[in-house]
Amino acid sequence: MAIVCTVCGYDQNPQGAEYCDACGAELTPSTPPTPPTPVIPDPIPEPTPRPIPQPIAETITLTPEPLPQPITPTITTTARLIAKHPNAPVAEFFIDGFTLIGIFDSDTGPVDVDLEKFPDNETVSRNHAEIYPDGGTWKIKDLGSLNGVFIKPIGQNRFNARITAPTPLSSGDEIAIAKIRFLFQTP
């Protein structure tokens, strides 16, 4: 039986040899040969089984939360046009929505604010202007009149240039429909 070197593992050393023929390490004759420990690889783990999808037992209905509503300023639903001319045939007109200003004509029909009886009415077109509420404010729009619409904002001494687009109104503004003037007022 050959002696196995404990240092290098050489197993062909003859019986009775004092030194390893391979590495020169001292051999101990009384040491029985030890078989090499086999290397056992770790077992390969089996794949973890995936759960099988199960059908949903009940139907879930999701209700979306309502979207927040935009906050719009509230406006009064009525306004007034107060005549600025002394001895005006109509002292004031009440406005409660879209209001057409002009002069009655049998071809175009009636208007909401008829200025036919006012002095200087010859400068007013049949469908001269419109006052209406829009997004929390009152606005006035010239409807293509010949002699225009003018606004003197509250606190100013002069009328601005002729309006060419819908223009916001504030309570206390003065409005000129051609040559006829009114004070715009909200309660």
PDB file of C-alpha atoms in Angstrom:
ATOM      1  CA  MET A   1       0.000   0.000   0.000  1.00  0.00           C
ATOM      2  CA  ALA A   2       1.377   3.407  -0.978  1.00  0.00           C
ATOM      3  CA  ILE A   3       1.698   6.330   1.416  1.00  0.00           C
ATOM      4  CA  VAL A   4      -0.308   9.468   0.646  1.00  0.00           C
ATOM      5  CA  CYS A   5       1.376  12.811   1.269  1.00  0.00           C
ATOM      6  CA  THR A   6      -0.716  14.968   3.569  1.00  0.00           C
ATOM      7  CA  VAL A   7       0.673  18.156   2.049  1.00  0.00           C
ATOM      8  CA  CYS A   8       0.249  17.663  -1.683  1.00  0.00           C
ATOM      9  CA  GLY A   9      -1.965  14.570  -1.800  1.00  0.00           C
ATOM     10  CA  TYR A  10       0.526  12.513  -3.869  1.00  0.00           C
ATOM     11  CA  ASP A  11      -0.460   8.854  -3.412  1.00  0.00           C
ATOM     12  CA  GLN A  12       2.362   6.962  -5.146  1.00  0.00           C
ATOM     13  CA  ASN A  13       4.988   7.182  -2.370  1.00  0.00           C
ATOM     14  CA  PRO A  14       6.402   3.639  -1.668  1.00  0.00           C
ATOM     15  CA  GLN A  15       5.841   1.983   1.694  1.00  0.00           C
ATOM     16  CA  GLY A  16       8.538   3.005   4.149  1.00  0.00           C
ATOM     17  CA  ALA A  17       9.441   6.282   2.344  1.00  0.00           C
ATOM     18  CA  GLU A  18      10.199   9.108   4.730  1.00  0.00           C
ATOM     19  CA  TYR A  19       9.764  11.991   2.249  1.00  0.00           C
ATOM     20  CA  CYS A  20       7.195  12.594  -0.493  1.00  0.00           C
ATOM     21  CA  ASP A  21       8.555  11.892  -3.958  1.00  0.00           C
ATOM     22  CA  ALA A  22       6.426  14.721  -5.389  1.00  0.00           C
ATOM     23  CA  CYS A  23       6.838  17.637  -2.965  1.00  0.00           C
ATOM     24  CA  GLY A  24       9.549  16.495  -0.514  1.00  0.00           C
ATOM     25  CA  ALA A  25       7.347  16.901   2.572  1.00  0.00           C
ATOM     26  CA  GLU A  26       8.044  14.554   5.482  1.00  0.00           C
ATOM     27  CA  LEU A  27       5.780  11.524   5.398  1.00  0.00           C
ATOM     28  CA  THR A  28       4.366   9.921   8.488  1.00  0.00           C
ATOM     29  CA  PRO A  29       4.122   6.167   7.917  1.00  0.00           C
ATOM     30  CA  SER A  30       1.564   5.656  10.607  1.00  0.00           C
ATOM     31  CA  THR A  31      -0.963   7.907   8.909  1.00  0.00           C
ATOM     32  CA  PRO A  32      -3.438   5.821   7.043  1.00  0.00           C
ATOM     33  CA  PRO A  33      -4.262   7.088   3.657  1.00  0.00           C
ATOM     34  CA  THR A  34      -7.339   9.285   3.607  1.00  0.00           C
ATOM     35  CA  PRO A  35      -9.457   9.236   0.569  1.00  0.00           C
ATOM     36  CA  PRO A  36     -10.033  12.622  -0.931  1.00  0.00           C
ATOM     37  CA  THR A  37     -13.311  14.204   0.002  1.00  0.00           C
ATOM     38  CA  PRO A  38     -15.486  14.258  -3.033  1.00  0.00           C
ATOM     39  CA  VAL A  39     -16.869  17.664  -3.962  1.00  0.00           C
ATOM     40  CA  ILE A  40     -20.622  17.462  -4.084  1.00  0.00           C
ATOM     41  CA  PRO A  41     -22.169  20.362  -5.881  1.00  0.00           C
ATOM     42  CA  ASP A  42     -25.100  22.157  -4.274  1.00  0.00           C
ATOM     43  CA  PRO A  43     -28.310  20.796  -5.599  1.00  0.00           C
ATOM     44  CA  ILE A  44     -29.984  22.933  -8.249  1.00  0.00           C
ATOM     45  CA  PRO A  45     -33.080  24.346  -6.680  1.00  0.00           C
ATOM     46  CA  GLU A  46     -36.269  23.474  -8.420  1.00  0.00           C
ATOM     47  CA  PRO A  47     -38.148  26.434  -9.827  1.00  0.00           C
ATOM     48  CA  THR A  48     -40.720  27.900  -7.500  1.00  0.00           C
ATOM     49  CA  PRO A  49     -44.130  27.184  -8.911  1.00  0.00           C
ATOM     50  CA  ARG A  50     -46.028  30.291  -9.910  1.00  0.00           C
ATOM     51  CA  PRO A  51     -49.529  30.680  -8.614  1.00  0.00           C
ATOM     52  CA  ILE A  52     -52.203  29.912 -11.126  1.00  0.00           C
ATOM     53  CA  PRO A  53     -54.355  32.964 -11.763  1.00  0.00           C
ATOM     54  CA  GLN A  54     -57.811  32.519 -10.342  1.00  0.00           C
ATOM     55  CA  PRO A  55     -60.902  34.173 -11.776  1.00  0.00           C
ATOM     56  CA  ILE A  56     -62.179  37.175  -9.862  1.00  0.00           C
ATOM     57  CA  ALA A  57     -65.147  36.138  -7.802  1.00  0.00           C
ATOM     58  CA  GLU A  58     -66.939  39.484  -7.933  1.00  0.00           C
ATOM     59  CA  THR A  59     -67.008  42.542 -10.148  1.00  0.00           C
ATOM     60  CA  ILE A  60     -65.689  45.726  -8.615  1.00  0.00           C
ATOM     61  CA  THR A  61     -67.161  48.955  -9.899  1.00  0.00           C
ATOM     62  CA  LEU A  62     -65.008  52.050  -9.489  1.00  0.00           C
ATOM     63  CA  THR A  63     -66.797  55.348  -9.276  1.00  0.00           C
ATOM     64  CA  PRO A  64     -64.602  58.323 -10.200  1.00  0.00           C
ATOM     65  CA  GLU A  65     -64.595  61.275  -7.864  1.00  0.00           C
ATOM     66  CA  PRO A  66     -66.273  64.331  -9.326  1.00  0.00           C
ATOM     67  CA  LEU A  67     -63.939  66.931 -10.782  1.00  0.00           C
ATOM     68  CA  PRO A  68     -63.803  70.219  -8.914  1.00  0.00           C
ATOM     69  CA  GLN A  69     -65.965  72.835 -10.560  1.00  0.00           C
ATOM     70  CA  PRO A  70     -64.368  76.146 -11.504  1.00  0.00           C
ATOM     71  CA  ILE A  71     -65.378  79.023  -9.302  1.00  0.00           C
ATOM     72  CA  THR A  72     -67.005  81.730 -11.321  1.00  0.00           C
ATOM     73  CA  PRO A  73     -67.818  85.029  -9.756  1.00  0.00           C
ATOM     74  CA  THR A  74     -71.502  85.619  -9.424  1.00  0.00           C
ATOM     75  CA  ILE A  75     -72.918  88.680 -11.032  1.00  0.00           C
ATOM     76  CA  THR A  76     -76.159  90.347 -10.422  1.00  0.00           C
ATOM     77  CA  THR A  77     -78.757  89.204 -12.867  1.00  0.00           C
ATOM     78  CA  THR A  78     -80.018  92.695 -13.448  1.00  0.00           C
ATOM     79  CA  ALA A  79     -78.526  96.035 -14.301  1.00  0.00           C
ATOM     80  CA  ARG A  80     -79.845  99.471 -15.232  1.00  0.00           C
ATOM     81  CA  LEU A  81     -79.158 102.104 -17.820  1.00  0.00           C
ATOM     82  CA  ILE A  82     -79.981 105.482 -16.294  1.00  0.00           C
ATOM     83  CA  ALA A  83     -80.427 108.337 -18.779  1.00  0.00           C
ATOM     84  CA  LYS A  84     -77.964 111.226 -18.300  1.00  0.00           C
ATOM     85  CA  HIS A  85     -80.047 113.712 -20.367  1.00  0.00           C
ATOM     86  CA  PRO A  86     -82.288 116.065 -18.437  1.00  0.00           C
ATOM     87  CA  ASN A  87     -85.992 115.451 -19.137  1.00  0.00           C
ATOM     88  CA  ALA A  88     -85.236 112.139 -20.875  1.00  0.00           C
ATOM     89  CA  PRO A  89     -88.380 110.443 -22.213  1.00  0.00           C
ATOM     90  CA  VAL A  90     -87.412 107.260 -20.312  1.00  0.00           C
ATOM     91  CA  ALA A  91     -85.470 107.752 -17.071  1.00  0.00           C
ATOM     92  CA  GLU A  92     -84.007 104.255 -16.924  1.00  0.00           C
ATOM     93  CA  PHE A  93     -84.028 100.863 -18.608  1.00  0.00           C
ATOM     94  CA  PHE A  94     -83.793  97.561 -16.699  1.00  0.00           C
ATOM     95  CA  ILE A  95     -81.474  94.922 -18.136  1.00  0.00           C
ATOM     96  CA  ASP A  96     -81.870  91.262 -17.175  1.00  0.00           C
ATOM     97  CA  GLY A  97     -79.853  89.395 -19.812  1.00  0.00           C
ATOM     98  CA  PHE A  98     -78.995  89.936 -23.476  1.00  0.00           C
ATOM     99  CA  THR A  99     -80.321  93.409 -24.246  1.00  0.00           C
ATOM    100  CA  LEU A 100     -80.468  94.917 -27.731  1.00  0.00           C
ATOM    101  CA  ILE A 101     -80.124  98.714 -27.897  1.00  0.00           C
ATOM    102  CA  GLY A 102     -81.282 100.686 -30.926  1.00  0.00           C
ATOM    103  CA  ILE A 103     -84.393 102.066 -32.620  1.00  0.00           C
ATOM    104  CA  PHE A 104     -87.488 100.128 -33.586  1.00  0.00           C
ATOM    105  CA  ASP A 105     -87.759  99.423 -37.287  1.00  0.00           C
ATOM    106  CA  SER A 106     -90.590  97.574 -39.012  1.00  0.00           C
ATOM    107  CA  ASP A 107     -88.051  95.564 -41.048  1.00  0.00           C
ATOM    108  CA  THR A 108     -85.789  94.478 -38.136  1.00  0.00           C
ATOM    109  CA  GLY A 109     -88.397  94.461 -35.365  1.00  0.00           C
ATOM    110  CA  PRO A 110     -88.392  95.707 -31.798  1.00  0.00           C
ATOM    111  CA  VAL A 111     -85.360  96.333 -29.627  1.00  0.00           C
ATOM    112  CA  ASP A 112     -85.085  95.977 -25.824  1.00  0.00           C
ATOM    113  CA  VAL A 113     -83.865  99.530 -25.255  1.00  0.00           C
ATOM    114  CA  ASP A 114     -85.646 101.732 -27.820  1.00  0.00           C
ATOM    115  CA  LEU A 115     -84.029 105.176 -28.137  1.00  0.00           C
ATOM    116  CA  GLU A 116     -86.463 106.497 -30.770  1.00  0.00           C
ATOM    117  CA  LYS A 117     -87.961 109.155 -28.451  1.00  0.00           C
ATOM    118  CA  PHE A 118     -84.601 110.505 -27.239  1.00  0.00           C
ATOM    119  CA  PRO A 119     -83.100 113.732 -28.599  1.00  0.00           C
ATOM    120  CA  ASP A 120     -80.299 113.025 -31.132  1.00  0.00           C
ATOM    121  CA  ASN A 121     -81.904 109.666 -31.973  1.00  0.00           C
ATOM    122  CA  GLU A 122     -80.918 110.171 -35.629  1.00  0.00           C
ATOM    123  CA  THR A 123     -77.353 109.160 -34.624  1.00  0.00           C
ATOM    124  CA  VAL A 124     -78.531 105.770 -33.273  1.00  0.00           C
ATOM    125  CA  SER A 125     -78.548 102.710 -35.550  1.00  0.00           C
ATOM    126  CA  ARG A 126     -81.500 100.302 -35.638  1.00  0.00           C
ATOM    127  CA  ASN A 127     -79.403  97.563 -34.015  1.00  0.00           C
ATOM    128  CA  HIS A 128     -76.743  99.702 -32.382  1.00  0.00           C
ATOM    129  CA  ALA A 129     -75.316  97.745 -29.426  1.00  0.00           C
ATOM    130  CA  GLU A 130     -75.892  94.837 -27.096  1.00  0.00           C
ATOM    131  CA  ILE A 131     -75.316  94.524 -23.342  1.00  0.00           C
ATOM    132  CA  TYR A 132     -75.053  91.022 -21.885  1.00  0.00           C
ATOM    133  CA  PRO A 133     -73.644  89.026 -18.965  1.00  0.00           C
ATOM    134  CA  ASP A 134     -70.530  86.967 -19.741  1.00  0.00           C
ATOM    135  CA  GLY A 135     -68.464  84.858 -17.333  1.00  0.00           C
ATOM    136  CA  GLY A 136     -69.179  86.898 -14.239  1.00  0.00           C
ATOM    137  CA  THR A 137     -69.126  90.384 -15.796  1.00  0.00           C
ATOM    138  CA  TRP A 138     -71.384  92.545 -17.903  1.00  0.00           C
ATOM    139  CA  LYS A 139     -70.145  93.414 -21.391  1.00  0.00           C
ATOM    140  CA  ILE A 140     -71.204  95.775 -24.146  1.00  0.00           C
ATOM    141  CA  LYS A 141     -70.670  95.148 -27.850  1.00  0.00           C
ATOM    142  CA  ASP A 142     -71.087  97.504 -30.805  1.00  0.00           C
ATOM    143  CA  LEU A 143     -73.153  95.752 -33.489  1.00  0.00           C
ATOM    144  CA  GLY A 144     -71.555  97.630 -36.387  1.00  0.00           C
ATOM    145  CA  SER A 145     -73.265 100.943 -35.721  1.00  0.00           C
ATOM    146  CA  LEU A 146     -72.493 104.022 -37.783  1.00  0.00           C
ATOM    147  CA  ASN A 147     -71.804 106.364 -34.846  1.00  0.00           C
ATOM    148  CA  GLY A 148     -70.270 103.944 -32.318  1.00  0.00           C
ATOM    149  CA  VAL A 149     -70.321 103.084 -28.626  1.00  0.00           C
ATOM    150  CA  PHE A 150     -68.079 104.861 -26.121  1.00  0.00           C
ATOM    151  CA  ILE A 151     -67.320 104.167 -22.456  1.00  0.00           C
ATOM    152  CA  LYS A 152     -66.156 106.558 -19.737  1.00  0.00           C
ATOM    153  CA  PRO A 153     -64.955 104.272 -16.915  1.00  0.00           C
ATOM    154  CA  ILE A 154     -65.874 105.298 -13.391  1.00  0.00           C
ATOM    155  CA  GLY A 155     -63.352 107.793 -12.012  1.00  0.00           C
ATOM    156  CA  GLN A 156     -62.250 109.090 -15.429  1.00  0.00           C
ATOM    157  CA  ASN A 157     -63.086 112.504 -16.915  1.00  0.00           C
ATOM    158  CA  ARG A 158     -63.221 111.538 -20.596  1.00  0.00           C
ATOM    159  CA  PHE A 159     -64.710 108.855 -22.762  1.00  0.00           C
ATOM    160  CA  ASN A 160     -62.325 106.273 -24.196  1.00  0.00           C
ATOM    161  CA  ALA A 161     -62.036 105.690 -27.923  1.00  0.00           C
ATOM    162  CA  ARG A 162     -64.868 103.956 -29.749  1.00  0.00           C
ATOM    163  CA  ILE A 163     -65.084 100.289 -28.719  1.00  0.00           C
ATOM    164  CA  THR A 164     -64.265  97.745 -31.415  1.00  0.00           C
ATOM    165  CA  ALA A 165     -64.649  94.530 -29.409  1.00  0.00           C
ATOM    166  CA  PRO A 166     -66.883  93.346 -26.552  1.00  0.00           C
ATOM    167  CA  THR A 167     -65.850  95.437 -23.544  1.00  0.00           C
ATOM    168  CA  PRO A 168     -66.447  94.752 -19.826  1.00  0.00           C
ATOM    169  CA  LEU A 169     -68.622  97.189 -17.898  1.00  0.00           C
ATOM    170  CA  SER A 170     -68.433  98.153 -14.232  1.00  0.00           C
ATOM    171  CA  SER A 171     -71.177  99.667 -12.160  1.00  0.00           C
ATOM    172  CA  GLY A 172     -70.767 103.452 -12.420  1.00  0.00           C
ATOM    173  CA  ASP A 173     -69.367 103.493 -15.976  1.00  0.00           C
ATOM    174  CA  GLU A 174     -70.919 105.982 -18.369  1.00  0.00           C
ATOM    175  CA  ILE A 175     -71.939 104.725 -21.811  1.00  0.00           C
ATOM    176  CA  ALA A 176     -72.531 106.807 -24.921  1.00  0.00           C
ATOM    177  CA  ILE A 177     -74.718 105.211 -27.590  1.00  0.00           C
ATOM    178  CA  ALA A 178     -73.776 107.610 -30.382  1.00  0.00           C
ATOM    179  CA  LYS A 179     -74.768 110.955 -28.748  1.00  0.00           C
ATOM    180  CA  ILE A 180     -77.108 109.548 -26.080  1.00  0.00           C
ATOM    181  CA  ARG A 181     -75.489 108.973 -22.684  1.00  0.00           C
ATOM    182  CA  PHE A 182     -76.368 106.560 -19.880  1.00  0.00           C
ATOM    183  CA  LEU A 183     -75.014 105.574 -16.500  1.00  0.00           C
ATOM    184  CA  PHE A 184     -74.561 101.797 -16.226  1.00  0.00           C
ATOM    185  CA  GLN A 185     -75.440 100.566 -12.755  1.00  0.00           C
ATOM    186  CA  THR A 186     -75.766  97.190 -11.056  1.00  0.00           C
ATOM    187  CA  PRO A 187     -77.586  96.815  -7.727  1.00  0.00           C
TER     188      PRO A 187
END
